[in-house]
Amino acid sequence: MISPKQNKPETGGAPFTTVQEKDEELLAAESEAEARQTSMITDIWHRLKKHRLAMAGLIIISVLILTAVFASVIAPYSYRDQNLDNALLPPSRDHLFGTDQFGRDLFSRIIYGSRISIAVAFLPVIVSVGIGVLLGAISGYYGGWIDLLIMRLADIMFAFPSLLFAIAIIFAIGRGILSLFIALALVDWAGDARLIRGQVLSIRSKEYIEAARAIGMSDRRIILRHILPNCLAPIIVTVSMSIPGVILTEAALSFIGLGVQPPTPSWGAILNDGQRFIGNAPWMAFFPGAAIFLTVLAYNFLGDGLRDAMDPFLKN
Amino acid sequence: MRNYIIRRLLLLILVLWGVTLVTFILMHVVPGDPAKVLLGKLSGNEVLVTKLRHQLGLDKPLVVQYFEFVKGVLRGDLGNSYKFKASVMSLILERMPATIKLTFGALIIGLLIGLSSGIISAVRRYSVWDTFSMLFAFIGVSMPVFWLAMLLQLFFAVKLGWFHVSGFEGLRDLVLPSVTLGLIYSASIARMTRSSILEVIRMDYVRTARAKGAPERIVIFRHVFRNALIPVVTLIGMQFGGLLTGAALTETVFQIPGVGKLLINSTLDLDYPMIQGGVIFVAIIFVLINLFVDILYAYLDPTIRYD
């Protein structure tokens, strides 16, 4: 790994207070590794800042997060109060994006809908990548029958197109936000596990791992302190690349009626209503779709920029 | 090569067995009792419930149910749909032609647009074309397929009236759905083609070809494309799952009676055997296509050793 050694560690001791004296040499090596990581992050940030599309993506995502947090302040109307006199009104000054078949303000519903998209972009992705990293690391580090078992399980997972598997899971455990998150977290770990396994396999044979083993370090500690930190770059890229797919899967599930249940607004679910009124209220189909599209586009821009910025760290 | 194929076939058997097991387990952790769901308002009547459970074989031990299920799958019998009162297999096969036509149309459109825009992008790197086609690719991978379907439907069917808004009477009704799916599909192909060509173009053998004075056209077509298209072939296989689910969503928007729409509707109807059979059917198709693509890949790229 290439890294300029400009950033010295600021606090070397805090996390290691329980470590015994005899490990001092190792301790020095570990804090140096930590310093390498802070410099890696500043290094990546410097390169990312120059990537215009990535910055555009980052700005859109930040706006989206603010929208989700302050939804109740921004939205001019309630997302659930029905008023049939106002049903299917076209966009106007009163209703920026028009209204739906129950007379609910679409702008407000789309503002509130951002909450689901943000939640989906983080919670299930973190769990999914977590499962992938854990299984991949175990698989690559231990090898043998456990590797065989995990990788065959991954092969089986690969046999199911992810939307189909998510449908089956939701069908099995019932609809609702929790089932939606569980389904999204369970469908995509196999690819991550394979990727991390490959990384771990190449790191495992490095000399510093042999050295750590020689001084009697536990497997757990070797994996957590030496192997995974060196997989950080591919893990970050994996996270950023999984987000767009997960948002699209959530939108698709809500679109077919298996995702977020009414009256909670989700962009996919609003599109489902929009489909039924496509002839007389096209705005109901246009705006929620545009929201999904912009969000996914922003994450794709950012992911692409991150991958470019991390390029030097990705080659092991 | 032969050993590789044999190993892949052994793996295939294992994966297919895993697919039946995973699907079976998923479908049998269902909290509700399918018999009660089927009876609806009559579910309070214990006698009826017991009788129906017996008829459906739900009163047998799970292991027995699983073995009977696998025995059925091996014979091509995926059970009977609760809703249609017909065999799941025949229902799926009935709807296969529409889905195959749609996927095939999308595949052709996707490859035509994706390959040409990826090639132009790579050969004229950093030109206006490159920027345009990469932006197009970004848009394509970010767009929900069902939204694009609705936009095209709105413009070409509702506004211009060139096509039926929905339904499936003739091949004409497959134009919009195929274009929708093909456009989305072309985006990832364009991206992959571009990066793959850019990688190959730097190779020594390309420089050698140029150095010996071969015309640029020959260099590009004979030396670059042949090698650059190999990873694209793998992508086509990997993306097939996406194509199948994309087809399901497109079928839903355009009301095309295909396999995807059938499966999506069955989830809303709580048709357990239909879902179970459909999931297994699609997974098997997907696994077989990937196997085919991998073998094709091994055949196309003799430098890769599989042992």
PDB file of C-alpha atoms in Angstrom, chain A residues 53 152 155-156 158-165 167-169 171-175 248 251-252 255-258 268 271 274-275 278-279 282 285-290 292-293 296-297 300-301 304 307, chain B residues 11 14-15 18-19 22-23 26-27 29-31 135 138-139 141-144 146-147 150-151 153-154 158 165 191 241 245 249 252-253 255 263-264 266-268 270-272 275 279 282-283 286-287:
ATOM      1  CA  LEU A  53     -19.722  13.904 -10.661  1.00  0.00           C
ATOM      2  CA  ARG A 152     -21.259 -23.521  -1.759  1.00  0.00           C
ATOM      3  CA  ASP A 155     -23.244 -20.529  -4.987  1.00  0.00           C
ATOM      4  CA  ILE A 156     -26.777 -21.486  -3.973  1.00  0.00           C
ATOM      5  CA  PHE A 158     -26.312 -16.861  -6.620  1.00  0.00           C
ATOM      6  CA  ALA A 159     -28.927 -19.114  -8.188  1.00  0.00           C
ATOM      7  CA  PHE A 160     -31.702 -16.759  -7.102  1.00  0.00           C
ATOM      8  CA  PRO A 161     -32.101 -13.420  -8.861  1.00  0.00           C
ATOM      9  CA  SER A 162     -32.149 -10.968  -5.922  1.00  0.00           C
ATOM     10  CA  LEU A 163     -35.606  -9.524  -6.464  1.00  0.00           C
ATOM     11  CA  LEU A 164     -37.046 -13.035  -6.686  1.00  0.00           C
ATOM     12  CA  PHE A 165     -35.353 -14.097  -3.452  1.00  0.00           C
ATOM     13  CA  ILE A 167     -40.067 -11.705  -2.844  1.00  0.00           C
ATOM     14  CA  ALA A 168     -39.803 -15.248  -1.465  1.00  0.00           C
ATOM     15  CA  ILE A 169     -38.481 -14.012   1.897  1.00  0.00           C
ATOM     16  CA  PHE A 171     -43.782 -13.932   1.251  1.00  0.00           C
ATOM     17  CA  ALA A 172     -42.496 -16.263   3.954  1.00  0.00           C
ATOM     18  CA  ILE A 173     -42.235 -13.823   6.853  1.00  0.00           C
ATOM     19  CA  GLY A 174     -45.049 -11.443   5.992  1.00  0.00           C
ATOM     20  CA  ARG A 175     -45.141  -7.869   4.755  1.00  0.00           C
ATOM     21  CA  LEU A 248     -33.876  -0.050  -6.703  1.00  0.00           C
ATOM     22  CA  ALA A 251     -38.555   0.541  -5.002  1.00  0.00           C
ATOM     23  CA  ALA A 252     -39.430  -2.542  -7.060  1.00  0.00           C
ATOM     24  CA  PHE A 255     -43.998  -1.018  -6.550  1.00  0.00           C
ATOM     25  CA  ILE A 256     -45.386  -4.546  -6.720  1.00  0.00           C
ATOM     26  CA  GLY A 257     -47.026  -4.111  -3.319  1.00  0.00           C
ATOM     27  CA  LEU A 258     -44.652  -6.185  -1.180  1.00  0.00           C
ATOM     28  CA  GLY A 268     -42.092   2.793  -5.170  1.00  0.00           C
ATOM     29  CA  LEU A 271     -45.489   4.771  -8.390  1.00  0.00           C
ATOM     30  CA  GLY A 274     -49.395   6.231 -10.394  1.00  0.00           C
ATOM     31  CA  GLN A 275     -49.478   3.264 -12.738  1.00  0.00           C
ATOM     32  CA  ILE A 278     -51.263   6.928 -15.867  1.00  0.00           C
ATOM     33  CA  GLY A 279     -53.882   8.115 -18.380  1.00  0.00           C
ATOM     34  CA  PRO A 282     -49.368  11.260 -15.250  1.00  0.00           C
ATOM     35  CA  ALA A 285     -46.047   8.424 -12.082  1.00  0.00           C
ATOM     36  CA  PHE A 286     -43.531  11.079 -13.008  1.00  0.00           C
ATOM     37  CA  PHE A 287     -42.446  12.631  -9.701  1.00  0.00           C
ATOM     38  CA  PRO A 288     -41.865   9.582  -7.478  1.00  0.00           C
ATOM     39  CA  GLY A 289     -39.945   7.885 -10.300  1.00  0.00           C
ATOM     40  CA  ALA A 290     -37.823  10.989 -10.788  1.00  0.00           C
ATOM     41  CA  ILE A 292     -35.867   7.327  -7.187  1.00  0.00           C
ATOM     42  CA  PHE A 293     -33.863   7.977 -10.342  1.00  0.00           C
ATOM     43  CA  VAL A 296     -29.818   6.237  -7.398  1.00  0.00           C
ATOM     44  CA  LEU A 297     -27.946   8.400  -9.901  1.00  0.00           C
ATOM     45  CA  ASN A 300     -23.823   5.856  -8.625  1.00  0.00           C
ATOM     46  CA  PHE A 301     -21.873   9.075  -9.200  1.00  0.00           C
ATOM     47  CA  ASP A 304     -17.854   5.734  -9.230  1.00  0.00           C
ATOM     48  CA  ARG A 307     -13.772   3.679  -6.799  1.00  0.00           C
TER      49      ARG A 307
ATOM     50  CA  LEU B  11     -21.638 -28.256  -8.670  1.00  0.00           C
ATOM     51  CA  LEU B  14     -25.436 -29.454  -5.536  1.00  0.00           C
ATOM     52  CA  VAL B  15     -26.739 -25.973  -6.288  1.00  0.00           C
ATOM     53  CA  GLY B  18     -29.678 -26.337  -2.398  1.00  0.00           C
ATOM     54  CA  VAL B  19     -32.244 -24.331  -4.338  1.00  0.00           C
ATOM     55  CA  VAL B  22     -33.782 -23.179   0.592  1.00  0.00           C
ATOM     56  CA  THR B  23     -37.078 -22.608  -1.191  1.00  0.00           C
ATOM     57  CA  LEU B  26     -38.627 -20.515   3.171  1.00  0.00           C
ATOM     58  CA  MET B  27     -42.095 -21.611   2.141  1.00  0.00           C
ATOM     59  CA  VAL B  29     -41.659 -21.087   7.813  1.00  0.00           C
ATOM     60  CA  VAL B  30     -44.730 -19.230   6.596  1.00  0.00           C
ATOM     61  CA  PRO B  31     -46.421 -18.125   9.828  1.00  0.00           C
ATOM     62  CA  LEU B 135     -23.703   9.696 -19.191  1.00  0.00           C
ATOM     63  CA  PHE B 138     -25.077   6.233 -15.813  1.00  0.00           C
ATOM     64  CA  ILE B 139     -28.680   7.152 -16.508  1.00  0.00           C
ATOM     65  CA  VAL B 141     -28.102   1.900 -14.537  1.00  0.00           C
ATOM     66  CA  SER B 142     -29.839   4.402 -12.259  1.00  0.00           C
ATOM     67  CA  MET B 143     -33.286   4.264 -13.772  1.00  0.00           C
ATOM     68  CA  PRO B 144     -35.952   1.988 -12.265  1.00  0.00           C
ATOM     69  CA  PHE B 146     -40.741   0.153 -14.238  1.00  0.00           C
ATOM     70  CA  TRP B 147     -40.460   3.953 -14.298  1.00  0.00           C
ATOM     71  CA  MET B 150     -44.266   4.049 -17.569  1.00  0.00           C
ATOM     72  CA  LEU B 151     -42.578   7.045 -19.199  1.00  0.00           C
ATOM     73  CA  GLN B 153     -45.970   4.099 -22.133  1.00  0.00           C
ATOM     74  CA  LEU B 154     -47.097   7.631 -21.338  1.00  0.00           C
ATOM     75  CA  VAL B 158     -51.049   7.539 -24.209  1.00  0.00           C
ATOM     76  CA  VAL B 165     -51.242   1.260 -23.635  1.00  0.00           C
ATOM     77  CA  ARG B 191     -19.833   0.406 -19.385  1.00  0.00           C
ATOM     78  CA  GLY B 241     -30.975 -12.562 -13.475  1.00  0.00           C
ATOM     79  CA  THR B 245     -36.575  -9.674 -12.906  1.00  0.00           C
ATOM     80  CA  LEU B 249     -41.541  -5.669 -13.736  1.00  0.00           C
ATOM     81  CA  THR B 252     -46.450  -5.900 -14.856  1.00  0.00           C
ATOM     82  CA  VAL B 253     -46.470  -2.359 -16.260  1.00  0.00           C
ATOM     83  CA  GLN B 255     -49.861  -6.155 -18.592  1.00  0.00           C
ATOM     84  CA  LEU B 263     -45.261 -14.842 -10.131  1.00  0.00           C
ATOM     85  CA  ILE B 264     -45.827 -11.294  -8.921  1.00  0.00           C
ATOM     86  CA  SER B 266     -49.280 -15.066  -7.079  1.00  0.00           C
ATOM     87  CA  THR B 267     -47.517 -13.320  -4.196  1.00  0.00           C
ATOM     88  CA  LEU B 268     -50.502 -11.038  -3.834  1.00  0.00           C
ATOM     89  CA  LEU B 270     -50.908 -15.995  -1.463  1.00  0.00           C
ATOM     90  CA  ASP B 271     -50.622 -18.869  -3.929  1.00  0.00           C
ATOM     91  CA  TYR B 272     -47.908 -20.874  -2.110  1.00  0.00           C
ATOM     92  CA  ILE B 275     -44.471 -19.112  -5.703  1.00  0.00           C
ATOM     93  CA  VAL B 279     -38.925 -19.549  -7.689  1.00  0.00           C
ATOM     94  CA  VAL B 282     -36.560 -19.371 -12.485  1.00  0.00           C
ATOM     95  CA  ALA B 283     -33.548 -20.342 -10.364  1.00  0.00           C
ATOM     96  CA  PHE B 286     -30.778 -18.911 -14.292  1.00  0.00           C
ATOM     97  CA  VAL B 287     -28.255 -21.537 -13.136  1.00  0.00           C
TER      98      VAL B 287
END
